[in-house]
Amino acid sequence: MSSQSTISASIQWAYQELMKTSDSAQLDAEVCLQHCLNKNRTYLYTWPDKALNQEQWQQFSLMISKRKTGMPVAHIIGEREFWSLPFLVNDTTLIPRPDTEILVETALNLTLPEEARVLDLGTGTGAIALALASERPKWQITAIDKIEDAVKLAQLNRQNLSLPHVEILQSDWFSAVAEQQFDLIVSNPPYIDEDDHHLGEGDVRFEPQSALTAAEHGFADLYFIAEHAKNHLNSNGYLLMEHGYQQGIELREKLEELGYNNVGTVRDFGSNERCTLGKI
Ligand code: GLN
């Protein structure tokens, strides 16, 4: 391969390179090439015979060699789309997942005051808070994260998405909002069991443990939030949390035990239980 390589030949080459290590080799190749050329997918299919210049080819082949080591495409290109918005991504936080869009959709369907006060706990890239802000400009949204670099990243995403009114703070769960009440508290906390074998596979190997795993078989943070959110919710306020596909039953029980009403779970695109909510 050389700088004279065409779009279609480059994709074909990258596919061959990646097919053993990635189960999304074609898509990975296309997304990387789109990024190098700064073009959309349609362009790749409209101009298959167009040649890459030297710089584009070098950038592309470097990306493919990174992907070959297992590095997530989102880290290679530094970006991931969530709720049709572009988010900057790095290895200080979780890469936003399509399943988390279910949480956003569920939140948007709740009956809430027009200027609802909303808290997003463990915001990471800011994906949930900023997606909600893009849909509900009047909501007063605060997003917190414990990790300083995550806070900086979320603030950068806030700036890029022109959503300056979203408040983004460094906080260990509720510590920076101790006296505050909200109409909705959302979170995608760490919920994977520390011993889960999935942690050794795929993209999660490149994501911080602090964003993925929790003690008590993954329940520690979900339970902590459930217990403390009660003190920070206005009456008729909701708590809505993402969780693992096998954690729904226990989480519903916990919320009921704590006195939440209307407790229910929403399924994700793969029909797995994914988000549970309760009302105070
Ligand atoms: N859903 C993610 C995964 O299974 C984990 C997200 C999280 O821990 N909050 O990879």
Short mmCIF file of C-alpha atoms and ligand atoms in Angstrom, two decimals:
data_model
loop_
_atom_site.label_atom_id
_atom_site.label_comp_id
_atom_site.label_asym_id
_atom_site.label_seq_id
_atom_site.Cartn_x
_atom_site.Cartn_y
_atom_site.Cartn_z
CA MET A 1 0.00 0.00 0.00
CA SER A 2 1.14 3.53 -0.71
CA SER A 3 -0.08 7.07 -0.79
CA GLN A 4 -1.59 6.32 -4.21
CA SER A 5 -4.02 3.94 -2.58
CA THR A 6 -7.67 4.68 -3.35
CA ILE A 7 -10.49 4.96 -0.86
CA SER A 8 -11.90 1.52 -1.65
CA ALA A 9 -8.46 -0.17 -1.69
CA SER A 10 -7.57 1.45 1.62
CA ILE A 11 -10.75 0.22 3.25
CA GLN A 12 -10.21 -3.25 1.82
CA TRP A 13 -6.62 -3.28 3.12
CA ALA A 14 -7.71 -2.11 6.59
CA TYR A 15 -10.48 -4.70 6.69
CA GLN A 16 -7.93 -7.47 6.08
CA GLU A 17 -5.68 -6.01 8.76
CA LEU A 18 -8.44 -5.85 11.36
CA MET A 19 -10.66 -8.82 10.66
CA LYS A 20 -8.86 -11.08 13.12
CA THR A 21 -8.91 -8.66 16.05
CA SER A 22 -12.14 -6.70 15.56
CA ASP A 23 -15.67 -7.90 14.93
CA SER A 24 -16.48 -4.53 13.38
CA ALA A 25 -13.49 -4.36 10.98
CA GLN A 26 -15.34 -2.78 8.04
CA LEU A 27 -17.03 -0.13 10.17
CA ASP A 28 -13.78 0.61 12.05
CA ALA A 29 -11.96 1.12 8.73
CA GLU A 30 -14.68 3.39 7.38
CA VAL A 31 -14.93 5.49 10.54
CA CYS A 32 -11.14 5.98 10.66
CA LEU A 33 -10.99 6.92 6.99
CA GLN A 34 -13.88 9.34 7.34
CA HIS A 35 -11.94 10.99 10.13
CA CYS A 36 -8.71 11.24 8.07
CA LEU A 37 -10.52 12.70 5.08
CA ASN A 38 -12.90 14.78 7.17
CA LYS A 39 -15.80 13.44 5.07
CA ASN A 40 -18.96 11.50 5.76
CA ARG A 41 -19.69 7.88 4.92
CA THR A 42 -21.59 8.72 1.72
CA TYR A 43 -18.44 10.36 0.39
CA LEU A 44 -16.49 7.10 0.77
CA TYR A 45 -19.07 5.27 -1.31
CA THR A 46 -19.47 8.06 -3.87
CA TRP A 47 -15.73 8.42 -4.55
CA PRO A 48 -14.23 4.90 -4.15
CA ASP A 49 -11.51 5.58 -6.74
CA LYS A 50 -10.24 8.81 -5.26
CA ALA A 51 -6.62 8.49 -4.06
CA LEU A 52 -5.45 9.35 -0.56
CA ASN A 53 -2.58 11.81 -0.36
CA GLN A 54 0.60 10.95 1.53
CA GLU A 55 -0.49 12.58 4.76
CA GLN A 56 -3.94 11.00 4.72
CA TRP A 57 -2.49 7.57 4.06
CA GLN A 58 0.05 7.90 6.87
CA GLN A 59 -2.61 9.00 9.31
CA PHE A 60 -4.94 6.21 8.23
CA SER A 61 -2.36 3.43 8.46
CA LEU A 62 -1.31 4.66 11.92
CA MET A 63 -4.94 4.54 13.06
CA ILE A 64 -5.35 1.02 11.77
CA SER A 65 -2.21 -0.14 13.54
CA LYS A 66 -3.59 1.32 16.79
CA ARG A 67 -6.91 -0.39 16.24
CA LYS A 68 -5.03 -3.65 15.70
CA THR A 69 -3.80 -3.44 19.29
CA GLY A 70 -7.43 -3.27 20.45
CA MET A 71 -7.57 0.46 21.13
CA PRO A 72 -11.21 1.63 20.83
CA VAL A 73 -12.04 3.56 17.65
CA ALA A 74 -13.45 6.34 19.85
CA HIS A 75 -10.02 6.79 21.45
CA ILE A 76 -8.23 6.67 18.10
CA ILE A 77 -10.34 9.42 16.56
CA GLY A 78 -10.97 11.13 19.93
CA GLU A 79 -14.69 11.33 19.34
CA ARG A 80 -17.93 9.37 19.71
CA GLU A 81 -21.43 10.31 18.68
CA PHE A 82 -24.14 10.17 21.34
CA TRP A 83 -27.72 11.34 20.88
CA SER A 84 -26.57 12.51 17.41
CA LEU A 85 -24.13 14.94 19.06
CA PRO A 86 -20.35 14.73 18.71
CA PHE A 87 -18.55 14.15 22.03
CA LEU A 88 -14.81 14.42 22.59
CA VAL A 89 -13.60 11.26 24.28
CA ASN A 90 -10.38 10.23 26.02
CA ASP A 91 -9.17 7.52 28.36
CA THR A 92 -10.16 9.40 31.52
CA THR A 93 -13.82 8.44 31.14
CA LEU A 94 -16.27 5.89 29.80
CA ILE A 95 -16.98 6.00 26.06
CA PRO A 96 -20.68 6.90 25.65
CA ARG A 97 -22.78 3.83 24.71
CA PRO A 98 -25.85 3.69 22.46
CA ASP A 99 -27.76 1.90 25.25
CA THR A 100 -27.39 4.99 27.45
CA GLU A 101 -29.60 6.85 24.96
CA ILE A 102 -32.44 4.84 26.54
CA LEU A 103 -31.81 6.68 29.79
CA VAL A 104 -31.95 10.03 27.99
CA GLU A 105 -35.16 9.06 26.20
CA THR A 106 -36.76 7.87 29.46
CA ALA A 107 -35.82 11.10 31.23
CA LEU A 108 -37.33 13.18 28.41
CA ASN A 109 -40.62 11.28 28.71
CA LEU A 110 -41.07 12.01 32.44
CA THR A 111 -43.56 14.60 33.63
CA LEU A 112 -41.37 17.30 35.11
CA PRO A 113 -41.57 21.06 35.74
CA GLU A 114 -40.73 23.20 32.73
CA GLU A 115 -37.62 24.51 34.46
CA ALA A 116 -36.75 21.24 36.16
CA ARG A 117 -33.62 21.07 38.30
CA VAL A 118 -31.64 18.05 37.13
CA LEU A 119 -28.51 16.38 38.51
CA ASP A 120 -26.29 13.98 36.53
CA LEU A 121 -23.97 11.96 38.79
CA GLY A 122 -20.69 10.70 37.29
CA THR A 123 -21.13 12.58 34.04
CA GLY A 124 -17.84 11.47 32.38
CA THR A 125 -17.87 13.08 28.91
CA GLY A 126 -21.03 14.92 29.90
CA ALA A 127 -23.04 12.82 27.45
CA ILE A 128 -26.26 12.45 29.47
CA ALA A 129 -26.37 15.99 30.88
CA LEU A 130 -25.53 17.65 27.56
CA ALA A 131 -27.94 15.49 25.56
CA LEU A 132 -30.73 16.45 28.01
CA ALA A 133 -29.70 20.10 27.80
CA SER A 134 -29.83 19.99 24.00
CA GLU A 135 -33.46 18.85 24.19
CA ARG A 136 -34.67 20.88 27.17
CA PRO A 137 -33.03 24.32 27.11
CA LYS A 138 -35.02 25.46 30.15
CA TRP A 139 -33.93 22.66 32.47
CA GLN A 140 -31.37 23.72 35.05
CA ILE A 141 -28.83 20.96 34.80
CA THR A 142 -25.88 20.26 37.08
CA ALA A 143 -23.42 17.50 36.17
CA ILE A 144 -20.75 16.23 38.54
CA ASP A 145 -17.78 13.91 38.31
CA LYS A 146 -15.20 12.89 40.90
CA ILE A 147 -12.30 12.86 38.41
CA GLU A 148 -10.79 16.25 37.58
CA ASP A 149 -9.85 15.26 34.01
CA ALA A 150 -13.38 14.06 33.35
CA VAL A 151 -14.75 17.40 34.57
CA LYS A 152 -12.41 19.18 32.14
CA LEU A 153 -13.51 16.94 29.29
CA ALA A 154 -17.20 17.47 30.04
CA GLN A 155 -16.58 21.23 30.18
CA LEU A 156 -14.90 21.06 26.77
CA ASN A 157 -17.87 19.18 25.37
CA ARG A 158 -20.21 21.76 26.92
CA GLN A 159 -18.28 24.46 25.09
CA ASN A 160 -18.19 22.61 21.75
CA LEU A 161 -21.90 21.90 21.92
CA SER A 162 -22.70 25.51 22.89
CA LEU A 163 -24.60 24.58 26.04
CA PRO A 164 -22.95 27.04 28.45
CA HIS A 165 -25.75 27.03 31.01
CA VAL A 166 -25.06 23.44 32.10
CA GLU A 167 -23.18 23.52 35.40
CA ILE A 168 -20.28 21.03 35.58
CA LEU A 169 -18.57 20.49 38.94
CA GLN A 170 -15.98 18.25 40.49
CA SER A 171 -17.72 16.34 43.27
CA ASP A 172 -17.63 13.00 45.02
CA TRP A 173 -21.26 12.05 44.36
CA PHE A 174 -23.44 14.55 46.29
CA SER A 175 -20.66 16.37 48.19
CA ALA A 176 -20.68 19.58 46.08
CA VAL A 177 -24.49 19.74 45.99
CA ALA A 178 -25.02 18.89 49.67
CA GLU A 179 -27.81 21.39 50.33
CA GLN A 180 -29.51 21.15 46.94
CA GLN A 181 -32.79 19.58 45.82
CA PHE A 182 -33.61 18.35 42.32
CA ASP A 183 -36.62 17.23 40.30
CA LEU A 184 -34.64 14.54 38.52
CA ILE A 185 -31.42 12.73 39.40
CA VAL A 186 -29.87 10.63 36.63
CA SER A 187 -26.75 8.49 36.66
CA ASN A 188 -24.82 5.94 34.69
CA PRO A 189 -22.57 4.88 37.57
CA PRO A 190 -19.95 2.12 37.59
CA TYR A 191 -21.92 -1.12 37.97
CA ILE A 192 -19.80 -4.00 36.68
CA ASP A 193 -18.71 -6.70 39.13
CA GLU A 194 -14.96 -6.41 39.73
CA ASP A 195 -14.59 -10.09 38.80
CA ASP A 196 -16.56 -9.89 35.53
CA HIS A 197 -14.58 -11.58 32.75
CA HIS A 198 -15.87 -9.02 30.20
CA LEU A 199 -13.42 -6.54 31.71
CA GLY A 200 -10.65 -8.35 29.88
CA GLU A 201 -12.32 -8.08 26.48
CA GLY A 202 -12.84 -5.34 23.88
CA ASP A 203 -13.06 -1.60 24.49
CA VAL A 204 -13.51 -1.80 28.29
CA ARG A 205 -9.83 -2.79 28.61
CA PHE A 206 -9.00 0.79 27.63
CA GLU A 207 -11.54 2.51 29.88
CA PRO A 208 -10.86 3.51 33.51
CA GLN A 209 -11.87 0.94 36.14
CA SER A 210 -13.23 3.80 38.24
CA ALA A 211 -15.95 4.35 35.62
CA LEU A 212 -16.76 0.66 35.20
CA THR A 213 -16.56 -1.38 38.36
CA ALA A 214 -18.11 -1.17 41.79
CA ALA A 215 -17.89 -3.30 44.93
CA GLU A 216 -20.74 -5.56 46.14
CA HIS A 217 -21.02 -7.31 42.76
CA GLY A 218 -21.36 -3.94 41.05
CA PHE A 219 -24.16 -2.68 43.32
CA ALA A 220 -22.20 -0.43 45.71
CA ASP A 221 -22.61 2.84 43.79
CA LEU A 222 -26.15 2.11 42.57
CA TYR A 223 -27.22 1.54 46.19
CA PHE A 224 -25.26 4.52 47.50
CA ILE A 225 -26.97 6.81 44.99
CA ALA A 226 -30.41 5.31 45.69
CA GLU A 227 -29.99 5.87 49.43
CA HIS A 228 -28.72 9.44 49.17
CA ALA A 229 -30.80 10.67 46.22
CA LYS A 230 -33.89 10.56 48.47
CA ASN A 231 -32.51 13.49 50.46
CA HIS A 232 -31.95 15.51 47.29
CA LEU A 233 -35.24 15.00 45.48
CA ASN A 234 -38.21 17.36 45.54
CA SER A 235 -41.60 15.72 45.99
CA ASN A 236 -42.65 14.04 42.73
CA GLY A 237 -38.96 13.93 41.82
CA TYR A 238 -37.44 10.98 40.02
CA LEU A 239 -34.29 8.93 40.32
CA LEU A 240 -33.25 7.21 37.09
CA MET A 241 -30.17 4.99 36.87
CA GLU A 242 -28.53 2.79 34.26
CA HIS A 243 -27.42 -0.67 35.44
CA GLY A 244 -26.31 -4.09 34.28
CA TYR A 245 -28.80 -6.38 32.56
CA GLN A 246 -28.99 -8.70 35.57
CA GLN A 247 -29.28 -6.00 38.23
CA GLY A 248 -32.89 -4.90 37.63
CA ILE A 249 -34.65 -7.13 40.17
CA GLU A 250 -32.37 -6.27 43.08
CA LEU A 251 -32.39 -2.57 42.25
CA ARG A 252 -36.20 -2.45 42.09
CA GLU A 253 -36.35 -4.18 45.46
CA LYS A 254 -33.87 -1.72 46.90
CA LEU A 255 -35.79 1.31 45.62
CA GLU A 256 -39.07 -0.03 47.02
CA GLU A 257 -37.44 -0.79 50.35
CA LEU A 258 -36.16 2.81 50.46
CA GLY A 259 -39.68 4.16 49.88
CA TYR A 260 -39.57 5.08 46.20
CA ASN A 261 -42.89 4.78 44.32
CA ASN A 262 -43.75 3.90 40.70
CA VAL A 263 -40.59 1.78 40.52
CA GLY A 264 -39.99 0.37 37.05
CA THR A 265 -37.33 -0.74 34.61
CA VAL A 266 -36.80 0.12 30.96
CA ARG A 267 -35.15 -2.24 28.50
CA ASP A 268 -32.37 -1.38 26.04
CA PHE A 269 -32.07 -2.01 22.27
CA GLY A 270 -31.10 -5.61 22.96
CA SER A 271 -34.23 -6.09 25.18
CA ASN A 272 -32.09 -6.25 28.33
CA GLU A 273 -33.18 -4.49 31.51
CA ARG A 274 -31.04 -1.35 31.49
CA CYS A 275 -32.50 1.60 33.42
CA THR A 276 -34.54 1.65 36.62
CA LEU A 277 -36.49 4.57 37.98
CA GLY A 278 -38.40 5.48 41.10
CA LYS A 279 -40.39 8.49 42.29
CA ILE A 280 -40.40 10.21 45.68
N1 GLN B 1 -22.58 -0.64 29.95
C1 GLN B 1 -21.17 -0.61 30.09
C2 GLN B 1 -20.57 -1.94 29.69
O1 GLN B 1 -21.10 -2.95 29.99
C3 GLN B 1 -20.74 -0.26 31.48
C4 GLN B 1 -21.19 1.07 31.90
C5 GLN B 1 -21.04 1.32 33.35
O2 GLN B 1 -20.36 0.63 34.10
N2 GLN B 1 -21.68 2.32 33.77
O3 GLN B 1 -19.55 -1.96 29.05
#
